[in-house]
Amino acid sequence: MTDLGEVRAGLEAGLRAAVRGEVAFDATARALTTMDASNYRRVPLGVVAPRDADDVAAALSVCREHGVPVVARGGGTSIAGQATGTGVVLDFTRHMNRIVSLDPEARRAVVQPGLVLDRLQEAAAPHGLRFGPDPSTHSRCTLGGMIGNNSCGSHSVAWGTTADSVQELSVISGRGDLLRPGRDWAGAPDGLRALVEGELARLRTDFPSLSGLPRRISGYALDALLPEHGADVARSFCGSEGTLGVLTEAVVRLVEAPRARALAVLGYADESAAAEAAAGLLAYGPLTVEGMAADLVREGAGLPRGGAWLFVETGGDSAAEARERAETVVRAADVVDALVVTDPAAQRTLWRIREDASGTATRMPDGAEAWPGWEDCAVPPPRLGAYLRDFRALLSAHELRGTPYGHFGDGCIHVRIDFDLMSDAGVARFRLFSQELADLVVSHGGSLSGEHGDGQARAELLPRMYGQEAVRLFERAKSVWDPDDLLNPGMLVRPAPLDSNLRFAVLPRKPVDVAFGYPEDGGDFSAAVRRCVGVAKCRVMPAGSSGSGAGVMCPSFRATGEEEHSTRGRARLLHEMLAGEVVTDGWRSTEVRDALDLCLSCKGCRSDCPVGVDMATYKAEFLHHHYTGRRRPAAHYAMGWLPVWLGLVARTRTARLVNSLASLRPLAWTAKRAGGLAVERDIPRLAREPFSRWFRQRLRGQGERMLGELRERAVAEEGAGFPPDLPKTVYLWSDTFTEYLSPSVGQAAVRVLEAAGIWVYPTPAMKLRKSADDDYDSPRPNPYGILGGRACCGLTYVSTGQLDRARKVMRRTLDLLDPLLDPELTPEPPPIVVLEPSCAAALRTDLPELLHDDPRAARLAASVLTFAEALERYAPHWTPPRLDRPVAGQTHCHQHAVLGDAAERRLREAAGLTGDLSGGCCGLAGNFGFEKGHYDVSAACAEEQLLPTVRAATQDTVILADGFSCRTQLEQLAGRRGRHLAEVLAEALEGSEDDKAAGGRQ
């Protein structure tokens, strides 16, 4: 019996000698490719990233010599298991990812298999062309994967499937033969023509007609080899899931893109009504007829009234023509409500709702998990309504739930179902339901797969659709192309059982002991990690005209292009850490540690990931366990304990001395090296006077006068929800960055809030008791009692995984704020204004999730307001000063992910600050950009969106950056000073007051 270790060693050595591309057999590379976007998991021996077709041929030769199977992999978004394997995985995304040529006149492009679809669309767009099929994963799926699965997408009613867009292929067979499949038997392997000509009758009778079933993807398309279909070997190859040959290049057809588009969103009572209506709309020549139900739509999505919707896109040579066609569709449809959208940005917003459904569908409305497996069934479009009713009945019979959505115009339905795939009984139900659903689909004249292939999920059931004889014909065709069964064995023919190799089987059955509460996952860390289903929205690279690079997630992947630095890659490593087979060291794993090292904790995935993966929290959790009882990196002490060090400098009044020492390069270099910091970074200057000291002096001089004025206003305004004797009172949180590094932000916020008629009172983040160096006492007793000490959100401890310390700091904060958080004293949560977005986000999310056993934590989280939210809520009639200037800069990533920026947008608009801030992440991200080894990635993240936007700004443009990290990054990398919105408004207020004073003097 051959030892597996010997096979692996010999295989690796042979591949390294033969292949010029990367060869990786380490635990990280293997862990990253154990899964695709399906329910299945198979552990490979190694991963090869070929540089060209010669590398592919060499890798196949070595694998054939060792009897090891090969799986071709693109974006890894397949949802039936066909992008996983136990042998060698070929990753085409690293090198073989180019457009070889593009001929606009011939409307043709030559592409490599690892090319992401959006890159082809961007190249074709200036010529008025596009590739017709466009799956919802268009921003990360590859052309090779689309050909392997015969992908379709939302525009298939207009432009068909990938097979309809393929002209010629370059393929290497399992035996190493170089083939050029095309029409008229071009590129057919020896024996294929004879096989087909001996089975003409069966091919004409056992294969459902594509005219009535446009989404027949299941099985091999052997009927494309019939003489009446042009003996199209290239078309027949499409949808073969890498089992017949390895694609190295493709000649694809492009179509003319409409000059203008309009989107009609039609509201129906329910999904059945929408499904019944879909086929009738095809007569109007739409580009899309997509459907989805209300369960998949977040509140406030801007859709018309209804319980389900059809998204019907129309095209035209002008906006007016496209709109008229959309309005014609609306008039012809019997709807509850309708909406026609012509603005391209608004259309993209609505399309994102539909495209994100593959992720949002993985959670039921009550939070229960749902899974693929029956994602792509298709029936003739006129049968869709009847099929959906029978499908719903079958779900009910098995006590299962799922929300259908998808390509209603083609009769193709996507659905995630709440299978229990963790227990034996649940898996048995999964198998029985799958068998009965296959029979139901066939009874409606349908196909088990209508888009993403059969893979392991449905191949076992193909005899129910085609019959045993046709499936044996599939096996014979596979043997002609790949007699050694080297290529993706177990897919399509001689398949593994649909209930084997489930990725959940290896996970622990009992919850793992963790620090965070994971409230959305029942406190189960495994369930949190399972959130990642592999749709790979985190793998979107910076985009051009397509706009697919919007959002924040995932900045480190955008900078490096490496799977292990994507949210999905890190989730896969955590999954394997819990499984313990590939990653064997548990919480001590160096593989997981290294992958998480470049996670910026930007929290972008919390909002941008369709299923809400929160890698920042998972990273903090991992670091907490990884370093328990061990010495931490020096940066964790230098940056994690930043509030302590800065507080010490403030108490000893040595800020000027520290700044002077930091300006001495040799000394600063030594200090940075000792502290584990990036030597490329300048140490930020400390404020000579902390914000709280300035505020105490301000209160000493103005407190009683302002209080009297506000009392008089209270009689007239009777502001609701405030303490009876303090109208419009907010508590200002002095975070570490505002307190010690940017007190000007706090000073500006106080001025603006007071100008708006809001009384600003300090939280315990400022000392108000008498102390040795300050004889000041509060000008008036706090109505809730005088509070002393320093409160802290614990952000720096959380981001470095020092969760025990974070909990202590947070608990102390709750104790200090206890009078404000006591529901008997304050029935309504007191408004606490937090100026630093990252600190506000920590209070809103990290605090209640770490102290999930303390009800005060949730109460404090509910009290947190941003600067703009406070103005909007407590001074709704206040008019800010008009600046009438453009803005540039970046929305803070935590603001984007946790807090939202709607109030900030409205405040900027009211102040005449025009334009939008860029997305992405500044790259500094608190401690991340200051840590040793992170500088290059930090700078690359800033170069993706922030720095180009700021460099392109005109002289009169206001550079906005509410986060201290963002302002620091701008200053250090671009030499530009960014300002908090409060600073901009305060400056304008002072300017208007000066103008009034000058007018009075005149």
Coordinates of C-alpha atoms in Angstrom, one line a residue, residues 361-883:
A361 CA -30.9 34.0 1.4
T362 CA -28.5 32.0 3.7
R363 CA -30.3 33.5 6.7
M364 CA -34.0 33.0 7.4
P365 CA -35.9 36.0 8.8
D366 CA -35.6 34.5 12.3
G367 CA -31.8 34.1 11.8
A368 CA -31.9 30.3 11.1
E369 CA -29.2 29.1 8.6
A370 CA -30.1 28.1 5.1
W371 CA -28.0 26.3 2.5
P372 CA -27.6 25.7 -1.2
G373 CA -28.0 22.3 -2.8
W374 CA -31.2 23.0 -4.7
E375 CA -30.1 26.4 -6.0
D376 CA -30.7 26.2 -9.7
C377 CA -33.7 24.1 -10.8
A378 CA -35.3 25.3 -14.0
V379 CA -38.6 24.5 -15.6
P380 CA -40.2 25.9 -18.8
P381 CA -41.2 29.5 -18.0
P382 CA -44.9 29.0 -18.5
R383 CA -44.8 26.2 -15.9
L384 CA -43.0 28.3 -13.2
G385 CA -46.0 29.4 -11.2
A386 CA -47.4 25.8 -11.0
Y387 CA -43.9 24.5 -10.1
L388 CA -43.5 27.0 -7.3
R389 CA -46.8 26.0 -5.8
D390 CA -45.8 22.3 -5.8
F391 CA -42.3 23.3 -4.5
R392 CA -43.8 25.1 -1.6
A393 CA -46.0 22.2 -0.8
L394 CA -43.0 19.9 -0.8
L395 CA -41.1 22.2 1.5
S396 CA -44.0 22.2 3.9
A397 CA -44.3 18.4 3.8
H398 CA -40.7 18.1 4.9
E399 CA -41.0 21.0 7.4
L400 CA -38.4 23.0 5.6
R401 CA -38.3 26.7 4.6
G402 CA -36.8 28.6 1.7
T403 CA -37.3 31.7 -0.3
P404 CA -37.2 31.3 -4.1
Y405 CA -35.7 34.1 -6.2
G406 CA -33.8 34.2 -9.5
H407 CA -34.4 34.2 -13.3
F408 CA -38.1 34.0 -13.5
G409 CA -38.1 34.9 -17.2
D410 CA -36.1 31.7 -17.9
G411 CA -38.0 29.6 -15.4
C412 CA -34.8 29.2 -13.3
I413 CA -35.1 29.4 -9.5
H414 CA -32.5 29.9 -6.9
V415 CA -33.3 29.0 -3.3
R416 CA -31.5 28.4 0.0
I417 CA -33.2 25.9 2.3
D418 CA -32.9 25.6 6.1
F419 CA -31.6 22.0 5.9
D420 CA -30.2 20.6 9.1
L421 CA -26.9 19.4 7.8
M422 CA -25.3 19.0 11.2
S423 CA -27.2 15.9 12.4
D424 CA -27.7 12.5 11.0
A425 CA -31.5 12.9 10.9
G426 CA -31.2 16.3 9.2
V427 CA -28.8 14.9 6.5
A428 CA -31.2 12.0 5.9
R429 CA -34.1 14.5 5.4
F430 CA -31.8 16.4 3.0
R431 CA -31.3 13.3 0.9
L432 CA -35.0 12.3 0.8
F433 CA -36.1 15.9 0.0
S434 CA -33.5 16.0 -2.8
Q435 CA -34.8 12.9 -4.4
E436 CA -38.4 14.0 -4.2
L437 CA -37.6 17.5 -5.5
A438 CA -35.7 16.0 -8.5
D439 CA -38.8 14.0 -9.4
L440 CA -41.0 17.1 -9.0
V441 CA -38.7 19.1 -11.3
V442 CA -38.7 16.4 -14.0
S443 CA -42.5 16.1 -13.7
H444 CA -42.7 19.8 -14.8
G445 CA -40.4 19.1 -17.7
G446 CA -37.5 20.8 -16.0
S447 CA -33.7 20.5 -15.5
L448 CA -32.1 19.7 -12.2
S449 CA -29.6 22.5 -12.9
G450 CA -30.5 25.7 -14.7
E451 CA -27.3 27.6 -14.3
H452 CA -24.4 26.5 -12.0
G453 CA -24.0 22.9 -12.9
D454 CA -24.7 19.6 -11.2
G455 CA -21.5 19.0 -9.3
Q456 CA -21.9 16.6 -6.4
A457 CA -25.2 18.2 -5.4
R458 CA -27.2 16.8 -8.3
A459 CA -25.1 14.4 -10.4
E460 CA -26.4 11.4 -8.4
L461 CA -29.9 12.3 -9.5
L462 CA -29.3 12.7 -13.2
P463 CA -30.8 9.3 -14.1
R464 CA -34.2 10.6 -12.8
M465 CA -33.9 13.4 -15.5
Y466 CA -32.3 11.6 -18.4
G467 CA -32.7 7.9 -17.7
Q468 CA -30.1 5.3 -17.1
E469 CA -29.1 4.8 -20.8
A470 CA -28.4 8.5 -21.4
V471 CA -26.3 8.6 -18.2
R472 CA -24.3 5.6 -19.4
L473 CA -23.8 7.6 -22.6
F474 CA -22.4 10.4 -20.5
E475 CA -19.9 8.0 -18.9
R476 CA -18.8 6.8 -22.3
A477 CA -18.3 10.4 -23.5
K478 CA -16.2 11.1 -20.4
S479 CA -14.0 8.0 -21.1
V480 CA -13.4 9.3 -24.7
W481 CA -12.2 12.7 -23.4
D482 CA -10.5 11.5 -20.2
P483 CA -9.9 7.7 -20.3
D484 CA -7.8 7.8 -17.1
D485 CA -10.5 9.7 -15.1
L486 CA -7.9 12.2 -14.1
L487 CA -10.1 15.3 -14.4
N488 CA -12.5 16.2 -11.6
P489 CA -13.6 12.6 -10.9
G490 CA -16.9 12.2 -9.0
M491 CA -18.6 15.0 -10.9
L492 CA -21.4 14.4 -13.5
V493 CA -20.6 10.7 -14.0
R494 CA -19.9 8.1 -11.4
P495 CA -20.7 10.8 -8.8
A496 CA -20.1 10.7 -5.0
P497 CA -23.4 10.5 -3.0
L498 CA -25.0 13.9 -2.6
D499 CA -25.0 13.6 1.2
S500 CA -21.2 12.8 1.5
N501 CA -18.3 15.2 1.9
L502 CA -20.5 17.7 3.6
R503 CA -18.4 20.6 4.9
F504 CA -20.3 20.7 8.2
A505 CA -19.4 17.1 9.2
V506 CA -15.9 18.1 10.4
L507 CA -17.0 20.9 12.7
P508 CA -17.3 20.5 16.5
R509 CA -20.8 19.6 17.7
K510 CA -20.6 21.6 20.9
P511 CA -20.1 25.4 21.0
V512 CA -16.5 26.6 21.4
D513 CA -15.7 28.6 24.5
V514 CA -15.4 32.2 23.3
A515 CA -15.3 35.7 24.6
F516 CA -17.7 37.5 22.4
G517 CA -21.4 36.8 22.6
Y518 CA -22.2 36.3 18.9
P519 CA -25.8 37.2 19.4
E520 CA -26.8 36.7 15.7
D521 CA -25.3 33.1 15.9
G522 CA -26.7 31.9 19.1
G523 CA -23.4 32.4 20.9
D524 CA -21.8 29.7 18.7
F525 CA -18.5 30.6 17.1
S526 CA -18.8 27.7 14.7
A527 CA -22.1 29.1 13.4
A528 CA -20.4 32.5 13.0
V529 CA -17.7 31.0 10.9
R530 CA -20.3 29.0 8.9
R531 CA -21.8 32.4 7.8
C532 CA -19.3 32.4 5.0
V533 CA -20.8 30.4 2.2
G534 CA -18.2 31.3 -0.3
V535 CA -20.0 33.8 -2.6
A536 CA -16.7 35.7 -2.5
K537 CA -18.0 39.3 -2.7
C538 CA -14.9 40.1 -0.7
R539 CA -12.7 39.1 -3.7
V540 CA -13.7 42.1 -5.7
M541 CA -10.6 43.9 -7.0
P542 CA -10.4 47.6 -7.8
A543 CA -12.6 48.2 -10.8
G544 CA -12.8 50.7 -13.6
S545 CA -16.0 51.6 -15.4
S546 CA -18.0 48.8 -13.9
G547 CA -18.0 50.3 -10.5
S548 CA -17.8 46.9 -8.8
G549 CA -15.0 48.2 -6.5
A550 CA -17.5 50.2 -4.4
G551 CA -17.7 49.6 -0.7
V552 CA -15.0 48.8 1.9
M553 CA -14.6 45.0 1.9
C554 CA -11.9 43.7 1.6
P555 CA -9.0 46.2 1.5
S556 CA -6.2 43.8 2.2
F557 CA -7.3 41.5 -0.6
R558 CA -7.5 44.5 -3.0
A559 CA -4.0 45.3 -2.0
T560 CA -2.4 41.8 -2.3
G561 CA -4.8 39.8 -4.5
E562 CA -4.2 36.8 -2.3
E563 CA -7.1 34.6 -1.3
E564 CA -5.8 34.2 2.3
H565 CA -6.1 38.0 2.7
S566 CA -9.8 38.0 1.7
T567 CA -12.7 37.6 4.1
R568 CA -13.6 34.3 2.6
G569 CA -10.0 33.0 2.8
R570 CA -9.8 33.9 6.5
A571 CA -13.2 32.3 7.2
R572 CA -12.0 29.1 5.4
L573 CA -8.9 29.0 7.6
L574 CA -11.0 29.4 10.7
H575 CA -13.3 26.6 9.5
E576 CA -10.3 24.4 9.0
M577 CA -8.9 25.4 12.4
L578 CA -12.2 24.2 14.0
A579 CA -12.1 21.0 11.9
G580 CA -8.5 20.2 13.0
E581 CA -7.6 18.2 9.9
V582 CA -5.6 20.5 7.8
V583 CA -4.9 23.3 10.3
T584 CA -4.0 21.2 13.4
D585 CA -2.9 23.7 16.1
G586 CA -6.3 25.1 17.0
W587 CA -6.1 28.6 18.5
R588 CA -2.3 28.4 18.4
S589 CA -2.3 28.1 14.5
T590 CA 0.3 30.1 12.8
E591 CA -1.5 29.8 9.5
V592 CA -4.6 31.5 10.9
R593 CA -2.5 34.1 12.7
D594 CA -0.6 35.0 9.5
A595 CA -3.8 35.3 7.4
L596 CA -5.4 37.5 10.0
D597 CA -2.3 39.6 10.4
L598 CA -3.2 41.7 7.3
C599 CA -6.9 42.0 8.3
L600 CA -7.3 45.8 9.0
S601 CA -10.3 45.2 11.3
C602 CA -12.1 47.7 9.1
K603 CA -15.4 45.9 9.7
G604 CA -16.3 46.4 6.0
C605 CA -17.4 42.8 5.8
R606 CA -19.9 43.4 8.6
S607 CA -22.0 45.4 6.1
D608 CA -20.6 44.6 2.6
C609 CA -20.7 40.8 3.0
P610 CA -24.2 39.6 2.0
V611 CA -24.2 37.3 5.0
G612 CA -22.6 39.7 7.5
V613 CA -19.3 37.9 8.3
D614 CA -17.6 40.0 10.9
M615 CA -13.9 39.2 10.5
A616 CA -12.8 42.1 12.8
T617 CA -14.6 40.3 15.6
Y618 CA -13.3 36.9 14.6
K619 CA -9.7 38.3 14.5
A620 CA -10.0 39.8 18.0
E621 CA -11.4 36.5 19.2
F622 CA -8.5 34.5 17.6
L623 CA -5.8 36.8 18.9
H624 CA -7.3 36.6 22.4
H625 CA -7.0 32.8 22.4
H626 CA -3.8 32.7 20.4
Y627 CA -1.8 34.8 22.9
T628 CA -3.4 33.7 26.2
G629 CA -0.6 32.8 28.5
R630 CA 2.0 33.9 25.9
R631 CA 4.1 36.9 25.2
R632 CA 2.4 39.2 22.7
P633 CA 4.0 41.2 19.9
A634 CA 5.5 44.5 21.1
A635 CA 3.0 46.5 19.1
H636 CA 0.1 45.0 21.1
Y637 CA 1.6 46.7 24.2
A638 CA 2.6 49.9 22.4
M639 CA -0.7 50.4 20.5
G640 CA -3.1 48.3 22.5
W641 CA -2.4 50.2 25.7
L642 CA -2.3 53.6 24.0
P643 CA -4.9 55.1 26.3
V644 CA -2.7 54.3 29.3
W645 CA 0.5 55.7 27.7
L646 CA -1.2 58.9 26.5
G647 CA -3.0 59.4 29.9
L648 CA 0.4 59.1 31.6
V649 CA 1.8 61.8 29.4
A650 CA -1.2 64.0 30.1
R651 CA -1.0 63.6 33.8
T652 CA 2.7 64.3 33.9
R653 CA 2.3 67.3 31.5
T654 CA 5.2 66.0 29.3
A655 CA 3.6 66.2 25.9
R656 CA 6.0 68.9 24.7
L657 CA 9.0 66.8 25.8
V658 CA 7.6 63.7 24.1
N659 CA 7.1 65.6 20.9
S660 CA 10.6 66.9 21.0
L661 CA 12.1 63.5 21.5
A662 CA 9.9 62.0 18.8
S663 CA 11.3 64.6 16.4
L664 CA 14.9 63.2 16.9
R665 CA 15.1 60.6 14.1
P666 CA 17.6 58.2 15.7
L667 CA 15.7 58.2 19.0
A668 CA 12.3 57.9 17.2
W669 CA 13.7 55.0 15.1
T670 CA 14.9 53.2 18.2
A671 CA 11.6 53.7 20.0
K672 CA 9.6 52.5 17.0
R673 CA 11.7 49.4 16.6
A674 CA 11.4 48.6 20.3
G675 CA 7.6 49.1 20.2
G676 CA 7.1 46.9 17.1
L677 CA 6.1 49.8 15.0
A678 CA 6.7 50.6 11.3
V679 CA 9.9 52.7 11.0
E680 CA 8.4 54.3 7.9
R681 CA 5.8 56.0 10.1
D682 CA 6.0 59.3 11.8
I683 CA 4.9 59.4 15.4
P684 CA 1.8 61.7 15.6
R685 CA 2.3 64.8 17.7
L686 CA 0.5 64.9 21.1
A687 CA -1.7 67.9 21.9
R688 CA -0.1 70.1 24.5
E689 CA -3.5 70.5 26.3
P690 CA -5.9 67.6 26.4
F691 CA -9.4 68.3 25.4
S692 CA -10.9 67.8 28.8
R693 CA -8.6 70.4 30.3
W694 CA -9.8 72.9 27.7
F695 CA -13.4 72.0 28.3
R696 CA -13.1 72.4 32.1
Q697 CA -11.8 75.9 31.6
R698 CA -14.6 76.6 29.1
L699 CA -17.2 75.4 31.6
R700 CA -15.7 77.4 34.4
G701 CA -16.1 80.6 32.4
Q702 CA -19.4 80.0 30.7
G703 CA -21.3 77.2 32.4
E704 CA -23.7 79.2 34.5
R705 CA -24.4 81.8 31.8
M706 CA -25.2 79.1 29.2
L707 CA -27.3 77.1 31.6
G708 CA -29.4 80.2 32.3
E709 CA -30.0 80.8 28.6
L710 CA -30.9 77.2 28.0
R711 CA -33.4 77.2 30.8
E712 CA -35.1 80.1 29.3
R713 CA -35.2 78.3 25.9
A714 CA -36.6 75.2 27.6
V715 CA -39.7 77.1 28.7
A716 CA -40.4 78.0 25.1
E717 CA -39.3 74.9 23.3
E718 CA -40.3 72.2 25.8
G719 CA -37.9 69.6 24.3
A720 CA -39.3 66.1 24.9
G721 CA -37.3 63.3 26.3
F722 CA -34.8 65.3 28.3
P723 CA -34.2 65.8 32.0
P724 CA -36.8 68.3 33.2
D725 CA -34.3 70.9 34.1
L726 CA -31.8 70.5 31.3
P727 CA -33.4 70.8 27.8
K728 CA -31.5 69.5 24.8
T729 CA -28.7 68.0 26.8
V730 CA -26.1 65.7 25.2
Y731 CA -23.1 64.1 26.8
L732 CA -19.9 64.4 24.9
W733 CA -17.6 61.4 24.9
S734 CA -14.0 62.3 25.0
D735 CA -12.3 59.4 23.2
T736 CA -8.6 58.8 23.4
F737 CA -7.9 60.3 20.0
T738 CA -9.9 63.5 20.6
E739 CA -8.6 63.8 24.2
Y740 CA -4.9 63.5 23.5
L741 CA -4.3 63.8 19.8
S742 CA -7.0 65.9 18.2
P743 CA -8.6 68.2 20.8
S744 CA -9.5 70.6 18.1
V745 CA -12.2 68.2 16.9
G746 CA -13.8 68.2 20.4
Q747 CA -13.5 72.0 20.7
A748 CA -15.2 72.4 17.3
A749 CA -18.0 70.0 18.2
V750 CA -18.7 71.8 21.4
R751 CA -18.9 75.2 19.6
V752 CA -21.2 73.8 16.9
L753 CA -23.5 72.0 19.3
E754 CA -23.8 75.0 21.5
A755 CA -24.5 77.2 18.5
A756 CA -27.3 74.8 17.6
G757 CA -28.8 75.4 21.1
I758 CA -27.6 72.1 22.6
W759 CA -26.2 72.0 26.1
V760 CA -23.0 69.8 26.1
Y761 CA -22.1 68.0 29.2
P762 CA -19.1 65.8 29.7
T763 CA -19.2 62.1 30.3
P764 CA -16.8 60.5 32.7
A765 CA -14.3 60.5 29.9
M766 CA -13.3 63.8 31.6
K767 CA -12.4 64.3 35.2
L768 CA -14.7 66.8 37.0
R769 CA -13.7 66.1 40.5
K770 CA -11.1 68.2 42.3
S771 CA -7.6 66.8 41.9
A772 CA -4.1 67.7 42.9
D773 CA -3.5 69.7 39.7
D774 CA -7.0 71.2 39.2
D775 CA -9.1 72.9 41.8
Y776 CA -12.1 73.3 39.5
D777 CA -15.4 71.7 40.4
S778 CA -18.5 71.4 38.2
P779 CA -20.3 74.8 37.8
R780 CA -23.5 73.0 38.7
P781 CA -24.2 69.6 40.1
N782 CA -24.8 67.0 37.4
P783 CA -28.5 66.2 37.7
Y784 CA -27.5 62.5 37.8
G785 CA -24.7 63.0 40.3
I786 CA -21.0 64.1 39.7
L787 CA -19.1 61.4 38.0
G788 CA -15.3 60.9 38.1
G789 CA -12.6 58.9 36.4
R790 CA -11.9 58.1 32.7
A791 CA -14.3 56.0 30.6
C792 CA -13.0 54.2 27.6
C793 CA -14.6 52.2 24.8
G794 CA -11.8 49.6 24.9
L795 CA -11.2 49.8 21.1
T796 CA -7.4 49.5 21.2
Y797 CA -7.6 46.4 23.4
V798 CA -10.2 44.8 21.2
S799 CA -8.3 45.4 18.0
T800 CA -5.2 43.7 19.4
G801 CA -7.2 40.9 20.9
Q802 CA -6.6 41.8 24.5
L803 CA -10.2 40.9 25.4
D804 CA -9.8 40.3 29.1
R805 CA -8.3 43.8 29.5
A806 CA -11.0 45.2 27.2
R807 CA -13.8 43.7 29.4
K808 CA -12.2 45.2 32.5
V809 CA -12.0 48.6 30.8
M810 CA -15.5 48.4 29.5
R811 CA -16.9 47.2 32.8
R812 CA -15.3 50.1 34.5
T813 CA -16.8 52.4 32.0
L814 CA -20.3 51.0 32.7
D815 CA -19.7 51.5 36.4
L816 CA -18.7 55.1 35.9
L817 CA -21.8 55.7 33.7
D818 CA -24.1 53.7 36.0
P819 CA -26.2 56.6 37.1
L820 CA -26.8 57.5 33.4
L821 CA -27.7 54.0 32.5
D822 CA -30.0 53.3 35.4
P823 CA -33.5 53.0 33.8
E824 CA -35.1 54.2 37.0
L825 CA -33.1 57.5 36.9
T826 CA -33.1 57.9 33.2
P827 CA -36.1 56.1 31.5
E828 CA -34.7 57.1 28.1
P829 CA -31.1 56.3 27.2
P830 CA -29.1 59.5 27.6
P831 CA -27.7 60.9 24.3
I832 CA -23.9 60.3 24.2
V833 CA -22.1 62.0 21.3
V834 CA -19.0 60.2 20.1
L835 CA -16.8 62.1 17.6
E836 CA -14.4 59.3 16.6
P837 CA -16.2 56.8 14.3
S838 CA -14.1 53.8 15.4
C839 CA -14.9 54.5 19.1
A840 CA -18.6 55.0 18.4
A841 CA -18.6 51.7 16.5
A842 CA -16.8 49.9 19.4
L843 CA -19.5 51.2 21.8
R844 CA -22.3 50.2 19.5
T845 CA -21.0 46.7 18.7
D846 CA -18.0 45.5 20.6
L847 CA -19.2 46.6 24.0
P848 CA -22.5 44.8 24.0
E849 CA -21.0 41.7 22.3
L850 CA -18.2 41.4 24.8
L851 CA -20.4 42.3 27.9
H852 CA -23.4 40.4 26.7
D853 CA -24.3 39.5 30.2
D854 CA -24.6 43.1 31.4
P855 CA -27.8 44.9 30.4
R856 CA -26.1 48.3 30.8
A857 CA -23.9 47.5 27.8
A858 CA -26.9 47.4 25.4
R859 CA -28.3 50.5 27.0
L860 CA -25.0 52.4 26.5
A861 CA -24.8 51.1 22.9
A862 CA -28.3 52.5 22.2
S863 CA -27.2 55.9 23.6
V864 CA -24.4 56.5 21.2
L865 CA -24.9 59.2 18.5
T866 CA -22.6 60.6 15.9
F867 CA -22.0 64.3 15.7
A868 CA -24.4 64.7 12.8
E869 CA -27.0 62.4 14.4
A870 CA -27.0 64.6 17.5
L871 CA -27.6 67.7 15.5
E872 CA -30.4 66.1 13.5
R873 CA -32.2 64.7 16.5
Y874 CA -31.8 67.5 19.0
A875 CA -31.6 70.6 16.8
P876 CA -33.8 69.6 13.9
H877 CA -34.6 73.2 12.9
W878 CA -31.0 74.5 13.2
T879 CA -29.5 75.7 9.9
P880 CA -25.7 75.2 9.5
P881 CA -23.6 77.9 7.9
R882 CA -23.4 77.6 4.1
L883 CA -20.0 76.8 2.7

